[in-house]
Amino acid sequence: MPVLNERDYLARAVETVLMQDLDAPLELILALAPSTDGTTELASSLAARDSRIVLVDNPAADIPVGLNIAIRASRYPTIVRVDAHSELEPGYTRRALDTLSRVGAANVGGVMRADGRTPFQRAVARAYNSRIGLGGGAYHGGAAEGDAESAYLGVMRRAVLDEVGLFDESIRRGEDWELNLRIRRAGYRVWFDPTLSVTYWPRESWTRLARQFFATGRWRGELVRRYGLVNSMRFFAPPALVVTAAASVVVAVLQISGVLSGIPSLLASLVHLPVLAYLVLLLVVAAGPGGGRGWRDKTWTLAVLPTMHLSWGTGFLIGLIRGADDTVDTSRIGDRNTPLP
């Protein structure tokens, strides 16, 4: 479990791991980045009360670096990746081990069940759980059991990780997708099991959500630069929306200023149609059950969905053109573009 500034969530995340019902030894390795909110002190307190908790330092604060440090420190043949911002459902690990054996997979993942504690966080959770919000990946929408492109978190065979290499430490977002690509190219199965469920707590504010999705989108653009159309086509929908929206704004300005008129203006107006269709879709989703209950929930839904799509799509285009460079997700660490305090 890589950990950075998670004081409000860490204790419960650790508890759900240690409560897993297993007929096997278990250890929980926390890769501690330099937090500023008391998380490290909390982790030390938890470790002092349970010898199964092992603490390792992750001074670089990058998730793939922390994961690799933790994996190298581990003793057992199965690696269960967990998130300090999530909670494992009872029986998760036991069922995942059964599935690993049953289908002969190298990595098994389940469904991300996003949840929220505030109206805003619940709106983000609804977007995560919706095909409209994140584009219908198996672990968001809960598709049928079967072979998968990637796995949320993942329960992995250590021997396969040693064979294909651990997480690529040059990739700060999307490192799980890239690892699963190598696993599949090596001839192993990555498997989705919808009976596996993990509760995930999204970002708690609009600015943090926007920063998270911008960084994630930029790294996806970097991954497209590296791997091309091996990336699923659903990743190209948000940047297409950004390009279309920008073109619509430009055409509207030209029309209002009189530069475009007559038949050319009429033809150019076609660029507005996809944007109008998207706005209608947002209104329909927000007004329906997917928008929550009451005007406050529905208003947040109207704010959250385009924030996710446009932030991600803008980041993607910049990453595709310029690469990700040293872009990090600053959504848990304030306004600094660095993971260090």
Short mmCIF file of C-alpha atoms in Angstrom, two decimals:
data_model
loop_
_atom_site.label_atom_id
_atom_site.label_comp_id
_atom_site.label_asym_id
_atom_site.label_seq_id
_atom_site.Cartn_x
_atom_site.Cartn_y
_atom_site.Cartn_z
CA MET A 1 0.00 0.00 0.00
CA PRO A 2 1.61 3.28 -1.12
CA VAL A 3 0.68 6.01 1.35
CA LEU A 4 0.81 9.81 1.11
CA ASN A 5 -1.29 12.24 3.18
CA GLU A 6 -4.04 9.73 3.99
CA ARG A 7 -4.68 10.34 7.69
CA ASP A 8 -8.46 10.45 7.23
CA TYR A 9 -8.58 7.13 5.37
CA LEU A 10 -5.55 5.04 6.39
CA ALA A 11 -6.82 3.42 9.59
CA ARG A 12 -9.95 2.06 7.94
CA ALA A 13 -8.03 0.92 4.85
CA VAL A 14 -5.56 -0.97 7.05
CA GLU A 15 -8.38 -2.48 9.12
CA THR A 16 -10.13 -3.92 6.05
CA VAL A 17 -6.87 -5.54 4.93
CA LEU A 18 -6.06 -7.12 8.28
CA MET A 19 -9.63 -8.43 8.63
CA GLN A 20 -9.38 -10.50 5.44
CA ASP A 21 -10.35 -14.13 6.10
CA LEU A 22 -7.40 -16.21 4.86
CA ASP A 23 -5.97 -19.66 5.52
CA ALA A 24 -2.52 -18.25 4.80
CA PRO A 25 -0.02 -15.87 6.42
CA LEU A 26 -0.50 -12.19 5.63
CA GLU A 27 1.64 -9.08 5.87
CA LEU A 28 0.72 -5.51 5.03
CA ILE A 29 3.59 -3.39 3.76
CA LEU A 30 3.03 0.37 3.88
CA ALA A 31 5.32 2.34 1.56
CA LEU A 32 5.38 5.69 3.33
CA ALA A 33 5.95 8.85 1.32
CA PRO A 34 6.85 12.03 3.28
CA SER A 35 3.36 13.10 4.39
CA THR A 36 2.58 16.43 6.03
CA ASP A 37 -0.73 15.61 7.74
CA GLY A 38 0.33 13.15 10.42
CA THR A 39 -0.10 10.05 8.27
CA THR A 40 3.38 8.72 9.05
CA GLU A 41 2.79 9.01 12.79
CA LEU A 42 -0.55 7.22 12.41
CA ALA A 43 1.11 4.45 10.39
CA SER A 44 3.76 4.01 13.07
CA SER A 45 1.05 3.74 15.71
CA LEU A 46 -0.83 1.11 13.70
CA ALA A 47 2.37 -0.89 13.13
CA ALA A 48 3.17 -0.82 16.85
CA ARG A 49 -0.17 -2.52 17.55
CA ASP A 50 0.04 -5.24 14.88
CA SER A 51 3.22 -7.08 13.89
CA ARG A 52 1.76 -7.91 10.47
CA ILE A 53 2.21 -4.28 9.43
CA VAL A 54 5.62 -3.52 7.92
CA LEU A 55 6.75 0.05 7.23
CA VAL A 56 9.13 0.97 4.41
CA ASP A 57 10.20 4.43 3.25
CA ASN A 58 9.28 5.81 -0.16
CA PRO A 59 11.22 9.12 -0.21
CA ALA A 60 10.54 9.66 -3.93
CA ALA A 61 6.77 9.64 -3.15
CA ASP A 62 5.94 8.21 -6.58
CA ILE A 63 3.36 5.41 -6.53
CA PRO A 64 5.24 2.92 -8.77
CA VAL A 65 8.44 3.48 -6.79
CA GLY A 66 6.61 2.84 -3.53
CA LEU A 67 4.93 -0.25 -4.94
CA ASN A 68 8.26 -1.69 -6.06
CA ILE A 69 9.89 -0.98 -2.69
CA ALA A 70 7.01 -2.76 -0.96
CA ILE A 71 7.04 -5.73 -3.33
CA ARG A 72 10.78 -6.21 -2.92
CA ALA A 73 10.30 -6.17 0.85
CA SER A 74 7.54 -8.79 0.72
CA ARG A 75 7.95 -12.44 1.71
CA TYR A 76 5.00 -14.26 0.17
CA PRO A 77 4.18 -15.60 -3.33
CA THR A 78 1.05 -13.48 -3.91
CA ILE A 79 1.00 -9.68 -4.09
CA VAL A 80 -2.26 -7.87 -3.28
CA ARG A 81 -2.10 -4.24 -4.29
CA VAL A 82 -4.21 -2.04 -2.04
CA ASP A 83 -4.89 1.69 -1.87
CA ALA A 84 -4.89 3.85 1.24
CA HIS A 85 -7.99 5.60 -0.18
CA SER A 86 -9.96 2.37 -0.44
CA GLU A 87 -11.51 -0.43 1.60
CA LEU A 88 -11.40 -4.13 0.72
CA GLU A 89 -14.72 -5.95 0.95
CA PRO A 90 -14.83 -8.95 3.33
CA GLY A 91 -13.59 -12.09 1.58
CA TYR A 92 -11.94 -10.09 -1.23
CA THR A 93 -8.50 -11.68 -0.97
CA ARG A 94 -9.75 -15.23 -0.46
CA ARG A 95 -12.02 -15.01 -3.52
CA ALA A 96 -9.21 -13.44 -5.57
CA LEU A 97 -6.85 -16.29 -4.67
CA ASP A 98 -9.53 -18.81 -5.65
CA THR A 99 -9.99 -17.04 -8.99
CA LEU A 100 -6.24 -16.92 -9.64
CA SER A 101 -6.14 -20.68 -9.24
CA ARG A 102 -9.41 -21.40 -11.06
CA VAL A 103 -8.63 -19.53 -14.29
CA GLY A 104 -4.82 -19.75 -14.19
CA ALA A 105 -4.40 -15.98 -14.29
CA ALA A 106 -1.35 -13.93 -13.36
CA ASN A 107 -3.40 -10.97 -12.14
CA VAL A 108 -7.00 -10.71 -10.99
CA GLY A 109 -8.97 -7.54 -10.32
CA GLY A 110 -12.54 -6.63 -9.50
CA VAL A 111 -14.92 -3.69 -9.36
CA MET A 112 -14.09 -0.22 -8.04
CA ARG A 113 -17.14 0.79 -6.00
CA ALA A 114 -16.71 4.52 -5.56
CA ASP A 115 -18.49 6.10 -2.60
CA GLY A 116 -18.67 9.53 -1.00
CA ARG A 117 -19.11 11.23 2.35
CA THR A 118 -20.11 14.69 1.09
CA PRO A 119 -22.45 15.83 -1.71
CA PHE A 120 -19.46 16.63 -3.92
CA GLN A 121 -17.64 13.37 -3.24
CA ARG A 122 -20.85 11.41 -3.83
CA ALA A 123 -21.26 13.17 -7.18
CA VAL A 124 -17.73 12.12 -8.14
CA ALA A 125 -18.51 8.58 -6.97
CA ARG A 126 -21.62 8.46 -9.16
CA ALA A 127 -19.52 9.58 -12.12
CA TYR A 128 -16.91 6.89 -11.38
CA ASN A 129 -19.60 4.23 -11.26
CA SER A 130 -21.23 5.41 -14.50
CA ARG A 131 -20.33 4.50 -18.08
CA ILE A 132 -20.83 8.19 -18.90
CA GLY A 133 -18.29 9.28 -16.31
CA LEU A 134 -15.26 7.10 -17.01
CA GLY A 135 -16.08 5.50 -20.30
CA GLY A 136 -17.11 1.99 -19.39
CA GLY A 137 -13.93 0.24 -18.27
CA ALA A 138 -14.78 -3.20 -16.87
CA TYR A 139 -13.81 -2.35 -13.31
CA HIS A 140 -15.99 0.78 -13.34
CA GLY A 141 -19.10 -0.71 -14.92
CA GLY A 142 -18.91 -4.30 -13.70
CA ALA A 143 -18.87 -6.26 -16.96
CA ALA A 144 -19.04 -10.04 -17.18
CA GLU A 145 -16.19 -12.13 -15.85
CA GLY A 146 -13.39 -12.73 -18.32
CA ASP A 147 -10.05 -11.69 -19.77
CA ALA A 148 -9.30 -8.01 -19.20
CA GLU A 149 -7.03 -5.28 -20.51
CA SER A 150 -6.03 -4.27 -17.00
CA ALA A 151 -7.07 -4.85 -13.39
CA TYR A 152 -8.08 -2.43 -10.67
CA LEU A 153 -5.41 -2.71 -7.95
CA GLY A 154 -4.78 -6.39 -8.66
CA VAL A 155 -3.96 -9.67 -6.93
CA MET A 156 -0.80 -10.87 -8.64
CA ARG A 157 1.55 -13.83 -8.74
CA ARG A 158 4.94 -12.69 -7.48
CA ALA A 159 6.77 -15.11 -9.81
CA VAL A 160 5.19 -13.42 -12.85
CA LEU A 161 6.15 -9.97 -11.58
CA ASP A 162 9.73 -11.15 -11.15
CA GLU A 163 9.68 -12.50 -14.71
CA VAL A 164 8.21 -9.49 -16.53
CA GLY A 165 9.66 -6.85 -14.21
CA LEU A 166 7.92 -4.79 -11.58
CA PHE A 167 6.17 -1.45 -12.10
CA ASP A 168 7.84 0.92 -14.55
CA GLU A 169 9.12 3.71 -12.32
CA SER A 170 9.26 6.16 -15.23
CA ILE A 171 5.44 6.13 -15.39
CA ARG A 172 3.69 8.07 -12.64
CA ARG A 173 0.09 7.44 -13.70
CA GLY A 174 -1.22 4.45 -15.63
CA GLU A 175 1.58 2.26 -14.29
CA ASP A 176 -0.91 -0.55 -13.64
CA TRP A 177 -2.09 -0.56 -17.27
CA GLU A 178 1.51 -0.72 -18.54
CA LEU A 179 2.40 -3.58 -16.17
CA ASN A 180 -0.67 -5.54 -17.28
CA LEU A 181 0.29 -4.94 -20.90
CA ARG A 182 3.65 -6.63 -20.22
CA ILE A 183 1.95 -9.45 -18.36
CA ARG A 184 -0.37 -10.10 -21.31
CA ARG A 185 2.45 -9.84 -23.85
CA ALA A 186 4.34 -12.46 -21.86
CA GLY A 187 1.45 -14.86 -22.47
CA TYR A 188 -0.29 -14.62 -19.08
CA ARG A 189 -3.91 -13.85 -18.34
CA VAL A 190 -5.23 -10.70 -16.70
CA TRP A 191 -8.69 -11.48 -15.37
CA PHE A 192 -11.73 -9.47 -14.30
CA ASP A 193 -13.93 -10.98 -11.59
CA PRO A 194 -17.04 -8.88 -10.79
CA THR A 195 -17.55 -10.69 -7.46
CA LEU A 196 -14.46 -8.83 -6.18
CA SER A 197 -15.29 -5.38 -4.86
CA VAL A 198 -13.25 -2.54 -3.41
CA THR A 199 -14.74 0.67 -1.99
CA TYR A 200 -12.88 3.73 -3.28
CA TRP A 201 -13.13 7.24 -1.84
CA PRO A 202 -12.65 9.89 -4.59
CA ARG A 203 -11.17 13.38 -4.25
CA GLU A 204 -13.01 15.70 -1.91
CA SER A 205 -12.91 19.02 -3.81
CA TRP A 206 -13.36 20.36 -7.31
CA THR A 207 -9.78 21.65 -7.66
CA ARG A 208 -8.28 18.37 -6.45
CA LEU A 209 -10.47 16.42 -8.86
CA ALA A 210 -9.40 18.64 -11.77
CA ARG A 211 -5.70 18.27 -10.89
CA GLN A 212 -6.02 14.50 -10.56
CA PHE A 213 -7.71 14.08 -13.92
CA PHE A 214 -5.37 16.48 -15.71
CA ALA A 215 -2.34 14.51 -14.48
CA THR A 216 -3.95 11.18 -15.34
CA GLY A 217 -4.88 12.41 -18.81
CA ARG A 218 -1.41 13.74 -19.45
CA TRP A 219 0.14 10.39 -18.57
CA ARG A 220 -2.33 8.60 -20.82
CA GLY A 221 -1.17 10.87 -23.64
CA GLU A 222 2.40 9.82 -22.79
CA LEU A 223 1.37 6.15 -22.90
CA VAL A 224 -0.19 6.68 -26.33
CA ARG A 225 3.10 8.21 -27.46
CA ARG A 226 4.90 5.09 -26.25
CA TYR A 227 2.44 2.36 -27.20
CA GLY A 228 0.11 3.83 -29.82
CA LEU A 229 -3.25 2.22 -30.50
CA VAL A 230 -2.61 -0.60 -28.04
CA ASN A 231 -4.46 1.87 -25.83
CA SER A 232 -8.23 1.37 -25.82
CA MET A 233 -10.19 3.67 -28.13
CA ARG A 234 -12.29 4.88 -25.18
CA PHE A 235 -9.26 6.88 -24.03
CA PHE A 236 -9.60 9.09 -27.11
CA ALA A 237 -13.15 10.32 -26.34
CA PRO A 238 -12.23 13.10 -23.84
CA PRO A 239 -9.54 14.68 -26.07
CA ALA A 240 -11.97 14.52 -28.98
CA LEU A 241 -14.48 16.42 -26.83
CA VAL A 242 -11.89 19.08 -25.96
CA VAL A 243 -10.93 19.56 -29.62
CA THR A 244 -14.57 19.76 -30.68
CA ALA A 245 -15.47 22.21 -27.91
CA ALA A 246 -12.50 24.43 -28.79
CA ALA A 247 -13.48 24.39 -32.47
CA SER A 248 -17.05 25.26 -31.54
CA VAL A 249 -15.89 28.26 -29.50
CA VAL A 250 -13.69 29.51 -32.36
CA VAL A 251 -16.51 29.17 -34.88
CA ALA A 252 -18.93 30.92 -32.55
CA VAL A 253 -16.55 33.87 -32.14
CA LEU A 254 -16.10 34.11 -35.91
CA GLN A 255 -19.85 33.99 -36.43
CA ILE A 256 -20.60 36.62 -33.80
CA SER A 257 -17.90 38.92 -35.18
CA GLY A 258 -19.26 38.55 -38.70
CA VAL A 259 -16.12 36.97 -40.13
CA LEU A 260 -18.18 33.87 -40.95
CA SER A 261 -21.55 34.38 -42.60
CA GLY A 262 -23.83 32.87 -45.18
CA ILE A 263 -23.34 29.30 -46.39
CA PRO A 264 -19.79 28.97 -44.90
CA SER A 265 -21.22 29.96 -41.53
CA LEU A 266 -24.05 27.46 -41.91
CA LEU A 267 -21.64 24.64 -42.73
CA ALA A 268 -19.31 25.63 -39.92
CA SER A 269 -22.27 25.47 -37.52
CA LEU A 270 -22.16 21.69 -37.79
CA VAL A 271 -19.26 21.76 -35.31
CA HIS A 272 -21.72 22.94 -32.64
CA LEU A 273 -23.87 19.79 -32.90
CA PRO A 274 -21.58 17.38 -30.97
CA VAL A 275 -21.16 19.97 -28.21
CA LEU A 276 -24.91 20.51 -27.99
CA ALA A 277 -25.44 16.76 -27.90
CA TYR A 278 -22.92 16.49 -25.04
CA LEU A 279 -24.67 19.26 -23.09
CA VAL A 280 -28.03 17.54 -23.58
CA LEU A 281 -26.47 14.27 -22.37
CA LEU A 282 -25.18 16.02 -19.22
CA LEU A 283 -28.63 17.46 -18.51
CA VAL A 284 -30.32 14.09 -19.03
CA VAL A 285 -27.85 12.30 -16.75
CA ALA A 286 -28.10 14.97 -14.05
CA ALA A 287 -31.89 15.05 -14.18
CA GLY A 288 -32.20 11.27 -14.02
CA PRO A 289 -31.36 8.78 -11.25
CA GLY A 290 -27.67 9.03 -12.15
CA GLY A 291 -27.68 12.63 -10.98
CA GLY A 292 -28.55 11.80 -7.39
CA ARG A 293 -31.36 13.19 -5.28
CA GLY A 294 -32.27 16.84 -4.98
CA TRP A 295 -31.02 19.94 -6.72
CA ARG A 296 -27.70 20.00 -4.87
CA ASP A 297 -26.70 16.50 -6.00
CA LYS A 298 -27.78 17.22 -9.56
CA THR A 299 -25.89 20.51 -9.67
CA TRP A 300 -22.70 18.82 -8.48
CA THR A 301 -23.20 16.13 -11.13
CA LEU A 302 -23.39 18.84 -13.80
CA ALA A 303 -20.11 20.27 -12.49
CA VAL A 304 -18.26 16.99 -11.93
CA LEU A 305 -18.79 15.26 -15.27
CA PRO A 306 -17.39 18.00 -17.57
CA THR A 307 -14.59 18.67 -15.05
CA MET A 308 -13.47 15.05 -15.34
CA HIS A 309 -13.83 14.89 -19.12
CA LEU A 310 -12.29 18.26 -19.99
CA SER A 311 -9.42 18.05 -17.46
CA TRP A 312 -8.54 14.55 -18.61
CA GLY A 313 -8.89 15.43 -22.29
CA THR A 314 -6.76 18.59 -21.98
CA GLY A 315 -4.08 16.68 -20.11
CA PHE A 316 -4.16 13.95 -22.76
CA LEU A 317 -3.59 16.40 -25.63
CA ILE A 318 -0.67 18.06 -23.83
CA GLY A 319 0.81 14.66 -22.98
CA LEU A 320 0.38 13.47 -26.56
CA ILE A 321 2.11 16.54 -27.97
CA ARG A 322 4.77 17.22 -25.33
CA GLY A 323 4.90 14.07 -23.23
CA ALA A 324 4.26 13.85 -19.50
CA ASP A 325 7.74 15.07 -18.44
CA ASP A 326 7.69 15.16 -14.62
CA THR A 327 3.93 15.69 -14.26
CA VAL A 328 2.64 14.39 -10.93
CA ASP A 329 -0.79 14.16 -9.39
CA THR A 330 -0.80 17.01 -6.85
CA SER A 331 -4.40 16.43 -5.79
CA ARG A 332 -3.37 15.05 -2.39
CA ILE A 333 -0.54 17.46 -1.67
CA GLY A 334 -1.80 21.00 -2.09
CA ASP A 335 -0.79 23.30 -4.91
CA ARG A 336 2.86 22.30 -5.38
CA ASN A 337 3.89 20.40 -8.51
CA THR A 338 6.09 18.12 -6.44
CA PRO A 339 5.29 15.10 -4.29
CA LEU A 340 7.71 16.22 -1.58
CA PRO A 341 6.81 18.49 1.37
#
